[in-house]
PDB file of C-alpha atoms and ligand atoms in Angstrom:
ATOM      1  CA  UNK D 283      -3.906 -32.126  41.930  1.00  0.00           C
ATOM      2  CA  UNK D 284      -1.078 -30.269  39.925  1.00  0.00           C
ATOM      3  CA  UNK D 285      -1.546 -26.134  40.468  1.00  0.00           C
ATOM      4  CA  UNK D 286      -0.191 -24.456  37.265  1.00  0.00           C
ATOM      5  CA  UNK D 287       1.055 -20.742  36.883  1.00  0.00           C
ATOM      6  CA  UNK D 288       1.727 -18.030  33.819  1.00  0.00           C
ATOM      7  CA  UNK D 289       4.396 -15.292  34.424  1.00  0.00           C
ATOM      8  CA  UNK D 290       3.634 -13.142  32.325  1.00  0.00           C
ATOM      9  CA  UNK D 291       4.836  -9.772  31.760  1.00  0.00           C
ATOM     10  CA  UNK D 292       7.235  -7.213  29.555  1.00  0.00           C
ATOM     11  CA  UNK D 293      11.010  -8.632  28.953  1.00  0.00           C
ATOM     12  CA  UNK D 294      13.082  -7.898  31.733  1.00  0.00           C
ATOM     13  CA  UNK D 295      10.177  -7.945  34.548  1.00  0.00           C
ATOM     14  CA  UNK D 296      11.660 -10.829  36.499  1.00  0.00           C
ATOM     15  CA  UNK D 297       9.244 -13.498  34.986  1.00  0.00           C
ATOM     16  CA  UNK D 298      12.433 -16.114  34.899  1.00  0.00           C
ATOM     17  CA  UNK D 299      14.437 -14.454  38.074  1.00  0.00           C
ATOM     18  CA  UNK D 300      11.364 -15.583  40.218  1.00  0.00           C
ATOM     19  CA  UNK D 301      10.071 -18.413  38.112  1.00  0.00           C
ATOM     20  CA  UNK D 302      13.309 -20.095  39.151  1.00  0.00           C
ATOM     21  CA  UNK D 303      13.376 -19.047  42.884  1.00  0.00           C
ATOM     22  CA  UNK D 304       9.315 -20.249  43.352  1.00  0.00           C
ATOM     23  CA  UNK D 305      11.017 -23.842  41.122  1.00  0.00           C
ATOM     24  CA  UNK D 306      13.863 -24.208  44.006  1.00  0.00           C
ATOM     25  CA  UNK D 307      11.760 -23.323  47.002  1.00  0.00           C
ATOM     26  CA  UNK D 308       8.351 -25.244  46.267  1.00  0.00           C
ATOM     27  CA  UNK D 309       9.054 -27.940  43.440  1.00  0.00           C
ATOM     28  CA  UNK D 310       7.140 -26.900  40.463  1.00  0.00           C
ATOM     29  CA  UNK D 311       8.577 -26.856  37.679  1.00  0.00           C
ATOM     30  CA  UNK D 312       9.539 -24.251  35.184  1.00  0.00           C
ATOM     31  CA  UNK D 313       9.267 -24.086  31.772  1.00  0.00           C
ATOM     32  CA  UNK D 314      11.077 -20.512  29.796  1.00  0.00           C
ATOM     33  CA  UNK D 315      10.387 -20.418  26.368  1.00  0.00           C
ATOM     34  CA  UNK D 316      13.373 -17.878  25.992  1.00  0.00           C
ATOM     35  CA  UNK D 317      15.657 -20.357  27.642  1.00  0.00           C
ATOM     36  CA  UNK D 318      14.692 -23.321  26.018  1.00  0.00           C
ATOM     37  CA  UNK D 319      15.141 -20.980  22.707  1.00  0.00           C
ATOM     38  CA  UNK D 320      18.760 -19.910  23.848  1.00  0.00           C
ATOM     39  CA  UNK D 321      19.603 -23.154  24.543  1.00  0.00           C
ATOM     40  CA  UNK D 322      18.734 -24.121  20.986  1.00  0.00           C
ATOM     41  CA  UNK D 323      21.150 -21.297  19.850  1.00  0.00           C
ATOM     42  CA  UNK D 324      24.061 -22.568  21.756  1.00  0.00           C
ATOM     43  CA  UNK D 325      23.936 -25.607  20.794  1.00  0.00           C
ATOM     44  CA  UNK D 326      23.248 -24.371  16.851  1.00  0.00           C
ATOM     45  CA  UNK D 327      20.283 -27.349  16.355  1.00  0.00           C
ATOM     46  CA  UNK D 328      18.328 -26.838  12.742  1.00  0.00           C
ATOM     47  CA  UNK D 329      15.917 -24.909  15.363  1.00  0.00           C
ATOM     48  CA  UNK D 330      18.056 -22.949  16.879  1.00  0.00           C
ATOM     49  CA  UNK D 331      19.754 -21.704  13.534  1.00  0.00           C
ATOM     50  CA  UNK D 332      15.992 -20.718  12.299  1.00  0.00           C
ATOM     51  CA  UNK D 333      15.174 -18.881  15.721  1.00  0.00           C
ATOM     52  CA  UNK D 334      18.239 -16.981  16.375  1.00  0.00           C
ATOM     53  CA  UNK D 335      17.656 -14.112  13.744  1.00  0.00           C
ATOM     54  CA  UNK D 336      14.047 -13.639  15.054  1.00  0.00           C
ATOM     55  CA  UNK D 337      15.295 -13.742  18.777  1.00  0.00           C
ATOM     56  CA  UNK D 338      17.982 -10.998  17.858  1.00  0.00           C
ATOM     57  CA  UNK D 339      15.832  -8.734  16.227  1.00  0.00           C
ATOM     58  CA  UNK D 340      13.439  -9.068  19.098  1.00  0.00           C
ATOM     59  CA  UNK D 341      10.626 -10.416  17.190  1.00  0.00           C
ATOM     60  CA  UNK D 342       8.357 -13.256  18.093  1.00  0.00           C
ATOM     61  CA  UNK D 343       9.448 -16.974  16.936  1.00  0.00           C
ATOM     62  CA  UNK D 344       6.725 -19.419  15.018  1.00  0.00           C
ATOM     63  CA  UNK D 345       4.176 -20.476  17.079  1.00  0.00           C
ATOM     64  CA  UNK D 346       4.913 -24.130  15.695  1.00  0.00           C
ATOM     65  CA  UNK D 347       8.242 -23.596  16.924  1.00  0.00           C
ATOM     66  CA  UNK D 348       7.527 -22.663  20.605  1.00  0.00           C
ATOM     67  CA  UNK D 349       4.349 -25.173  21.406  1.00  0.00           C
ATOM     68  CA  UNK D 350       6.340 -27.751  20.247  1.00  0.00           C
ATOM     69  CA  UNK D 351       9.013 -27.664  22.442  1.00  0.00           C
ATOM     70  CA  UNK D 352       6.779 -26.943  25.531  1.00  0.00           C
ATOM     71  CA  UNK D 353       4.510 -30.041  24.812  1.00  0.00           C
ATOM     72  CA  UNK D 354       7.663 -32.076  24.553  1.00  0.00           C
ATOM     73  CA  UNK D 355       8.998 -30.312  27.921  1.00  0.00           C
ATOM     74  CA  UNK D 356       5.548 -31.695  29.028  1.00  0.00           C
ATOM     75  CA  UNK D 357       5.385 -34.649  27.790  1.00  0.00           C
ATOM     76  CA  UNK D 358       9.047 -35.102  29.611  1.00  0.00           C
ATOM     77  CA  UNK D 359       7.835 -33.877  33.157  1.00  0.00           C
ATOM     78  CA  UNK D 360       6.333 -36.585  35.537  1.00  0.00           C
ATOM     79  CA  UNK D 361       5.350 -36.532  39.436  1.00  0.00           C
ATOM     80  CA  UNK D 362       5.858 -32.066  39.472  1.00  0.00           C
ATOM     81  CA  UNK D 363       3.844 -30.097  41.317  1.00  0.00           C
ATOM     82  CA  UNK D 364       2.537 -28.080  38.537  1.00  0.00           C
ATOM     83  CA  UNK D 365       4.293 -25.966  35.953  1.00  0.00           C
ATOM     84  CA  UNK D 366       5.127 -22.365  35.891  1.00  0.00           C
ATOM     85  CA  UNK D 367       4.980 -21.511  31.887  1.00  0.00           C
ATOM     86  CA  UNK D 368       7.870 -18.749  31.957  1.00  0.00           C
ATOM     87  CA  UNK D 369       7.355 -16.329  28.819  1.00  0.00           C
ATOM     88  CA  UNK D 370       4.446 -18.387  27.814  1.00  0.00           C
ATOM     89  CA  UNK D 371       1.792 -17.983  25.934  1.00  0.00           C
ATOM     90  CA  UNK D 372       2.703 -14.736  23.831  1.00  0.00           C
ATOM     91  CA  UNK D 373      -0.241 -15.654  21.402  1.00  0.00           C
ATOM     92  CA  UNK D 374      -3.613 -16.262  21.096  1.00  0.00           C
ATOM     93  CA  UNK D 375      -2.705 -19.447  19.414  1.00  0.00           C
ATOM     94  CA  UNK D 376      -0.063 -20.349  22.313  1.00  0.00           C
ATOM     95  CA  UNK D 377      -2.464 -19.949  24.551  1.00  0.00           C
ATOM     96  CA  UNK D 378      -5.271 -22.462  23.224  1.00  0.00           C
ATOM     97  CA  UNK D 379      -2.676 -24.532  22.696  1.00  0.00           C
ATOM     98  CA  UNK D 380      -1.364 -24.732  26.249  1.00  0.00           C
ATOM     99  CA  UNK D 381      -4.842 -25.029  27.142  1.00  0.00           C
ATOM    100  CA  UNK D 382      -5.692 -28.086  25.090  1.00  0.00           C
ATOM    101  CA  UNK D 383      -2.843 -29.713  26.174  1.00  0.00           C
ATOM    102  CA  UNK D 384      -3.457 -29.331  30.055  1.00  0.00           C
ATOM    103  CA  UNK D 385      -6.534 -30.643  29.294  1.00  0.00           C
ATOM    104  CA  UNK D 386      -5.617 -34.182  28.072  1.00  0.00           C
ATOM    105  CA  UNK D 387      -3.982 -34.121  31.596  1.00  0.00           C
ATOM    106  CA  UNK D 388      -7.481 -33.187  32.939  1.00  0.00           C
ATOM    107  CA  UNK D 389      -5.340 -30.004  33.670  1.00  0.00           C
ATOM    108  CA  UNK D 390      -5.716 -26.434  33.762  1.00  0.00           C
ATOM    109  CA  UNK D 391      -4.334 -23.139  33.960  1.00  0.00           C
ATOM    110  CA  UNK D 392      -4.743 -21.726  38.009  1.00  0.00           C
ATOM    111  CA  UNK D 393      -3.151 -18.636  37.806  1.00  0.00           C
ATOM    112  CA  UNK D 394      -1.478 -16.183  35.836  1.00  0.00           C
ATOM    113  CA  UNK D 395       0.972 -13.537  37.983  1.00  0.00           C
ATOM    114  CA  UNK D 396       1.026 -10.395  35.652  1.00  0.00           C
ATOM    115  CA  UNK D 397       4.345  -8.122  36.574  1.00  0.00           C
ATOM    116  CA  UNK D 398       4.208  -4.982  36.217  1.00  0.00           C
ATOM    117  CA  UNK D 399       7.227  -2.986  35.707  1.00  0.00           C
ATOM    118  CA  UNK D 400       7.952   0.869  34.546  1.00  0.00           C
ATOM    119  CA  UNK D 401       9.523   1.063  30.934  1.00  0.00           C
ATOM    120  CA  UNK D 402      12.133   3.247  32.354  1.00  0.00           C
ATOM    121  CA  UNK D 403      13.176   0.406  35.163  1.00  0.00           C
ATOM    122  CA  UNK D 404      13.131  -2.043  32.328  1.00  0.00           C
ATOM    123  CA  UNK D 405      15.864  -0.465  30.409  1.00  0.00           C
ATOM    124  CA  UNK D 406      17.673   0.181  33.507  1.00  0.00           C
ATOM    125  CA  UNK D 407      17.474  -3.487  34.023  1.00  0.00           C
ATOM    126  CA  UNK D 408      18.528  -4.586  30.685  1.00  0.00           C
ATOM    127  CA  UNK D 409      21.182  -2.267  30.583  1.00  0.00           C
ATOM    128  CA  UNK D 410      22.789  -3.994  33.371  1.00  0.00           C
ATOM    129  CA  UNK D 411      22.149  -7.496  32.240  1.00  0.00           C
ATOM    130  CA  UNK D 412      23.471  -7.045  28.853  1.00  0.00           C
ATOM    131  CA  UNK D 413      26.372  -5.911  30.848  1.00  0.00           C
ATOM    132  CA  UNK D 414      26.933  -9.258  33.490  1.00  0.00           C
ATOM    133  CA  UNK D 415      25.149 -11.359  30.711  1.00  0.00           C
ATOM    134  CA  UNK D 416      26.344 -10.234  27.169  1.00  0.00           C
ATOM    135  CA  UNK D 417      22.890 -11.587  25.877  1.00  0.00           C
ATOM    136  CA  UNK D 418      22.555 -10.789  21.743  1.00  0.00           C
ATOM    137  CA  UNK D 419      18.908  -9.441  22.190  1.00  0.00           C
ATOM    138  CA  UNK D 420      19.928  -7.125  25.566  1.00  0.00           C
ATOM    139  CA  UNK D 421      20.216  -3.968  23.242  1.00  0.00           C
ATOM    140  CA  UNK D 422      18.435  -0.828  23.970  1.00  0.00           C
ATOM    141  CA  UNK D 423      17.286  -0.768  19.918  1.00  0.00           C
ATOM    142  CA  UNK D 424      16.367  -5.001  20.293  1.00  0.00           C
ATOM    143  CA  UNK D 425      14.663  -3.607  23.802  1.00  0.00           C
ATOM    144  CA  UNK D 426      12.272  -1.755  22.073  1.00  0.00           C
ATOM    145  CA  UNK D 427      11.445  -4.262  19.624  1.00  0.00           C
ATOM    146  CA  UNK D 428      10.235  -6.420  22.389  1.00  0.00           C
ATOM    147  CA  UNK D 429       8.802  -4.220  24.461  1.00  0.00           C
ATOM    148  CA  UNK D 430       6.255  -3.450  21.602  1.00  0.00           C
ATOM    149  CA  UNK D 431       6.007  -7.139  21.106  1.00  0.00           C
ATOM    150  CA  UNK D 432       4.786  -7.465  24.327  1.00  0.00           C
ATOM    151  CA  UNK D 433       2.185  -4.123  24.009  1.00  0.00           C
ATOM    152  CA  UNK D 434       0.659  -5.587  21.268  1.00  0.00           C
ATOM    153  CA  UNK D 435       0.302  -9.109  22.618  1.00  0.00           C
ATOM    154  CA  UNK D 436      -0.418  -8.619  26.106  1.00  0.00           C
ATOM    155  CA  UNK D 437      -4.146  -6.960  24.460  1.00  0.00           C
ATOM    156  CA  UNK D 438      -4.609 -10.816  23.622  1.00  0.00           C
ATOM    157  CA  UNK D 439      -3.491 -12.982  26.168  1.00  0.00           C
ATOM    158  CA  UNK D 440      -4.655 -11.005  29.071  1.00  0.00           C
ATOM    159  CA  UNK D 441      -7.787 -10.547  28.117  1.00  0.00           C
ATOM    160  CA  UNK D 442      -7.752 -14.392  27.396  1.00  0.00           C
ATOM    161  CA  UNK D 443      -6.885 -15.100  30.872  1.00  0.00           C
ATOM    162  CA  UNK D 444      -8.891 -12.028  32.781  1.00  0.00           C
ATOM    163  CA  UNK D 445     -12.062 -13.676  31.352  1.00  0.00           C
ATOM    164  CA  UNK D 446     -11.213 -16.828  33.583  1.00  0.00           C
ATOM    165  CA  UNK D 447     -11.157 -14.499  36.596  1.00  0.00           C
ATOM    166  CA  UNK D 448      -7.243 -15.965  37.284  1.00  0.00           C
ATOM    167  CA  UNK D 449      -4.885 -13.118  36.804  1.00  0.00           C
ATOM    168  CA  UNK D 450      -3.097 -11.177  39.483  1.00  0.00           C
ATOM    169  CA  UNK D 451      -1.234  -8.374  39.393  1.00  0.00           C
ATOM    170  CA  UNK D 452       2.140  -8.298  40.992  1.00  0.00           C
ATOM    171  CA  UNK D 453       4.104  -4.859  41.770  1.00  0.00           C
ATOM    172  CA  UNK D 454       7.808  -6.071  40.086  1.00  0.00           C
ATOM    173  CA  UNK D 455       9.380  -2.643  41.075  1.00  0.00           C
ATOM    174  CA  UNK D 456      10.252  -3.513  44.303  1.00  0.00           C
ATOM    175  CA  UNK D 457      12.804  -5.845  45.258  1.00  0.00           C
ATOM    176  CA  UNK D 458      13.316  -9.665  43.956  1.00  0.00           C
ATOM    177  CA  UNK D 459      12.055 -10.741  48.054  1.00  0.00           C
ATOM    178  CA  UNK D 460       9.556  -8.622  47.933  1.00  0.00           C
ATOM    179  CA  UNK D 461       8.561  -9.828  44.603  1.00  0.00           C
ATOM    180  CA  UNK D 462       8.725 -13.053  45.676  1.00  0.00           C
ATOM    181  CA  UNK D 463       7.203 -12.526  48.999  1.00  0.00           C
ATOM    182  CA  UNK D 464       4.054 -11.448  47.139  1.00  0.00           C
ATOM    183  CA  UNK D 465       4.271 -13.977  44.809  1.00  0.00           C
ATOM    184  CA  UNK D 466       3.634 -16.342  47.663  1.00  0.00           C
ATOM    185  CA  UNK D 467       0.756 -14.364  49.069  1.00  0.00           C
ATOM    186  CA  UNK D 468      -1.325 -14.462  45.325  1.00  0.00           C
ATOM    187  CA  UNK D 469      -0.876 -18.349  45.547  1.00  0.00           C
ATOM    188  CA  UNK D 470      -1.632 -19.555  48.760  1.00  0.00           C
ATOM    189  CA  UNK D 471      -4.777 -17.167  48.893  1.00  0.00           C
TER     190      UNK D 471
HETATM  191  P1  LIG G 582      12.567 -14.238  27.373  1.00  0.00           P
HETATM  192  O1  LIG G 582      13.664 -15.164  27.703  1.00  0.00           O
HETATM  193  O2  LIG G 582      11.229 -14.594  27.901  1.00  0.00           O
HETATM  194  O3  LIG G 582      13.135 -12.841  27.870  1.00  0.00           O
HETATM  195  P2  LIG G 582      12.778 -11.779  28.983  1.00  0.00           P
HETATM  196  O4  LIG G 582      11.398 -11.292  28.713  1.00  0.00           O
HETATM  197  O5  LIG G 582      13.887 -10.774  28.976  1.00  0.00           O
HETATM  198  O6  LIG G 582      12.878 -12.511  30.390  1.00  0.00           O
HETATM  199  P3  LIG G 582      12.427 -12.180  31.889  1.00  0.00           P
HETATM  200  O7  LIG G 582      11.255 -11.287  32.079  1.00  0.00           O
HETATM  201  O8  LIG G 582      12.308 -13.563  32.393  1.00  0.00           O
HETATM  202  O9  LIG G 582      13.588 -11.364  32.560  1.00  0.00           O
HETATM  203  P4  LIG G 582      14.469 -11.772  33.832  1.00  0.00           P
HETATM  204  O10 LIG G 582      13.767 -12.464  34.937  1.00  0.00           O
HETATM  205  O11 LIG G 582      15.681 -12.472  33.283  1.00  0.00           O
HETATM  206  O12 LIG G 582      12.400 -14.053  25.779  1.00  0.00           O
HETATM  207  C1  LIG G 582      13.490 -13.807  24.890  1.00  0.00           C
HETATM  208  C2  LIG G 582      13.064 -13.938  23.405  1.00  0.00           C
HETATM  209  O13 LIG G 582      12.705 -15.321  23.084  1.00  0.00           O
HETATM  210  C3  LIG G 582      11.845 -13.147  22.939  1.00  0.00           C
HETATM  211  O14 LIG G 582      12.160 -11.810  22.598  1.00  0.00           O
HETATM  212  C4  LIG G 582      11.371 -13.983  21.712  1.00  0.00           C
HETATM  213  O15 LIG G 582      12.151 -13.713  20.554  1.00  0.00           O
HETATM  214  C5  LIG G 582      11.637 -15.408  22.133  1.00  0.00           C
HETATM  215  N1  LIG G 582      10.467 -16.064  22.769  1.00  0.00           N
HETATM  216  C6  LIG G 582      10.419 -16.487  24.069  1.00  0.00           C
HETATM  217  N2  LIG G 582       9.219 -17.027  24.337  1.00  0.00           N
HETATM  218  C7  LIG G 582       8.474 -16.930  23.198  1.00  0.00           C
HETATM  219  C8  LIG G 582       7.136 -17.298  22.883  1.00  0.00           C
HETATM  220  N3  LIG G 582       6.323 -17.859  23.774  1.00  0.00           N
HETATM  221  N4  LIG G 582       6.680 -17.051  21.615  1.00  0.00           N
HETATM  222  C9  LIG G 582       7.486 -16.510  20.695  1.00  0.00           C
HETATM  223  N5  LIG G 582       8.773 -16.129  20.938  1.00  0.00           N
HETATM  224  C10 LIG G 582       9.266 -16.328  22.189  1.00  0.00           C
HETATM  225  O16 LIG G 582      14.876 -10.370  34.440  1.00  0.00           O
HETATM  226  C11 LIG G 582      15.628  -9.433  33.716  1.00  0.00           C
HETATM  227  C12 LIG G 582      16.726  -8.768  34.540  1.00  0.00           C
HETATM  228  O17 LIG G 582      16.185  -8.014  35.618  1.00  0.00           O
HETATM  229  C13 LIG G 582      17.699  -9.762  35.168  1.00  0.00           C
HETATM  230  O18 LIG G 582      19.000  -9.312  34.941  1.00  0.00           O
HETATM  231  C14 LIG G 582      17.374  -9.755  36.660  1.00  0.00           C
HETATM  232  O19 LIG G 582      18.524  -9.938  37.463  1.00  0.00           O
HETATM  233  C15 LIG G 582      16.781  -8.373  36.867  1.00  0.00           C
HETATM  234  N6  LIG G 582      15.700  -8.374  37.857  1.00  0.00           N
HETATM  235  C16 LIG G 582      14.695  -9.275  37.953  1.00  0.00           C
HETATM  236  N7  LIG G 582      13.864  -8.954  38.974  1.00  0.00           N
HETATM  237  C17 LIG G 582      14.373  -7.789  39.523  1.00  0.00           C
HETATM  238  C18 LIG G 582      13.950  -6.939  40.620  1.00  0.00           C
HETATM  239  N8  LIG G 582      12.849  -7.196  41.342  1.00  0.00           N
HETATM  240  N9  LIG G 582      14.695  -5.844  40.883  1.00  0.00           N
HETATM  241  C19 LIG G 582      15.809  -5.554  40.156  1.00  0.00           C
HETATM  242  N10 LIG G 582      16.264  -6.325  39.113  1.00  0.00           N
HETATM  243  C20 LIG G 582      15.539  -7.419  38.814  1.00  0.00           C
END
């Protein structure tokens, strides 16, 4: 039976950096909205020219946009473990969405790991990365953009997920083992 996982949590909190460690070590597989979007960028696709404003201001992109490409991601995926949904669902709509298709795979979501991370670590954080990384939306004005993104949708998709009983939190200041050592610990329990 396939075990699937939400990281969710406020841009920067490590919801990819351990999405892809838990892929490597366990065989799950991860799907990242934000990469999939980037990806779309690079290669300049007729999506990827229509996202690429919104991504660099720091705003949300369609919902349209982003369910489609994760059913087709799901559609693509056979014999995984489960899925861990990487920056996904950021809306209520996202979220019934995901739901509706797990279920015509008699699927469900398991678990939702909710990081928690000081603002003033987060900056430190993107500071660095925009640094190593040169990404267009690692600004400290695009930052806050998506930081209050995230204030004002985590009201709707935690509460969407804390009414299943299925959401853990997870302490992201400390260290990406530790992180991932508790990770572990909120799954196999
Ligand atoms: P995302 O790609 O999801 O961007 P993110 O929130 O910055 O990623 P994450 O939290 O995964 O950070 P990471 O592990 O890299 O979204 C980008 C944009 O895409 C959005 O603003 C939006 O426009 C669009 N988008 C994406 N999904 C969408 C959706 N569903 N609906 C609508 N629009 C959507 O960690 C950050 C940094 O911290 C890294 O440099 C890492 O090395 C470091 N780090 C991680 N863990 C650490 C630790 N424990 N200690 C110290 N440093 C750590």
């Amino acid at each position: 039976m396939a075990y699937n996982i939400v990281f969710f949590g406020p841009p920067g909190a490590g919801k990819g950096t351990q999405a892809k460690i838990i892929e490597e070590k366990y065989g799950f597989k991860q799907l990242s909205t934000g990469d999939m979007l980037r990806s779309q960028v690079a290669e300049a696709t007729p999506l990827g020219l229509q996202a690429k404003d919104i991504m660099d201001r720091g705003e949300l992109v369609s919902d349209e946009i982003v369910i489609g490409m994760i059913e087709d991601e799901m559609n693509k995926a056979h014999h995984v473990k489960g899925f861990m949904f990487d920056g996904f669902p950021r809306t209520n709509a996202q979220a019934e969405a995901l739901d509706a298709m797990l279920k015509t795979r008699n699927e469900k979501i398991d678990l939702v790991l909710n990081l928690q991370v000081d603002d003033e670590e987060l900056v430190e954080r993107i500071k660095k990365r925009s640094i190593e990384e040169g990404r267009a939306d690692d600004t400290v004005e695009t930052f806050k953009t998506r930081l209050a993104a995230y204030n004002d949708y985590k009201t709707v998709v935690l509460p969407y997920y804390e009414e299943q009983n299925i959401v853990k939190p997870v302490d992201g200041m400390k260290s990406v083992d530790e992180v991932t050592t508790d990770i572990e610990g909120a799954f196999f329990k």
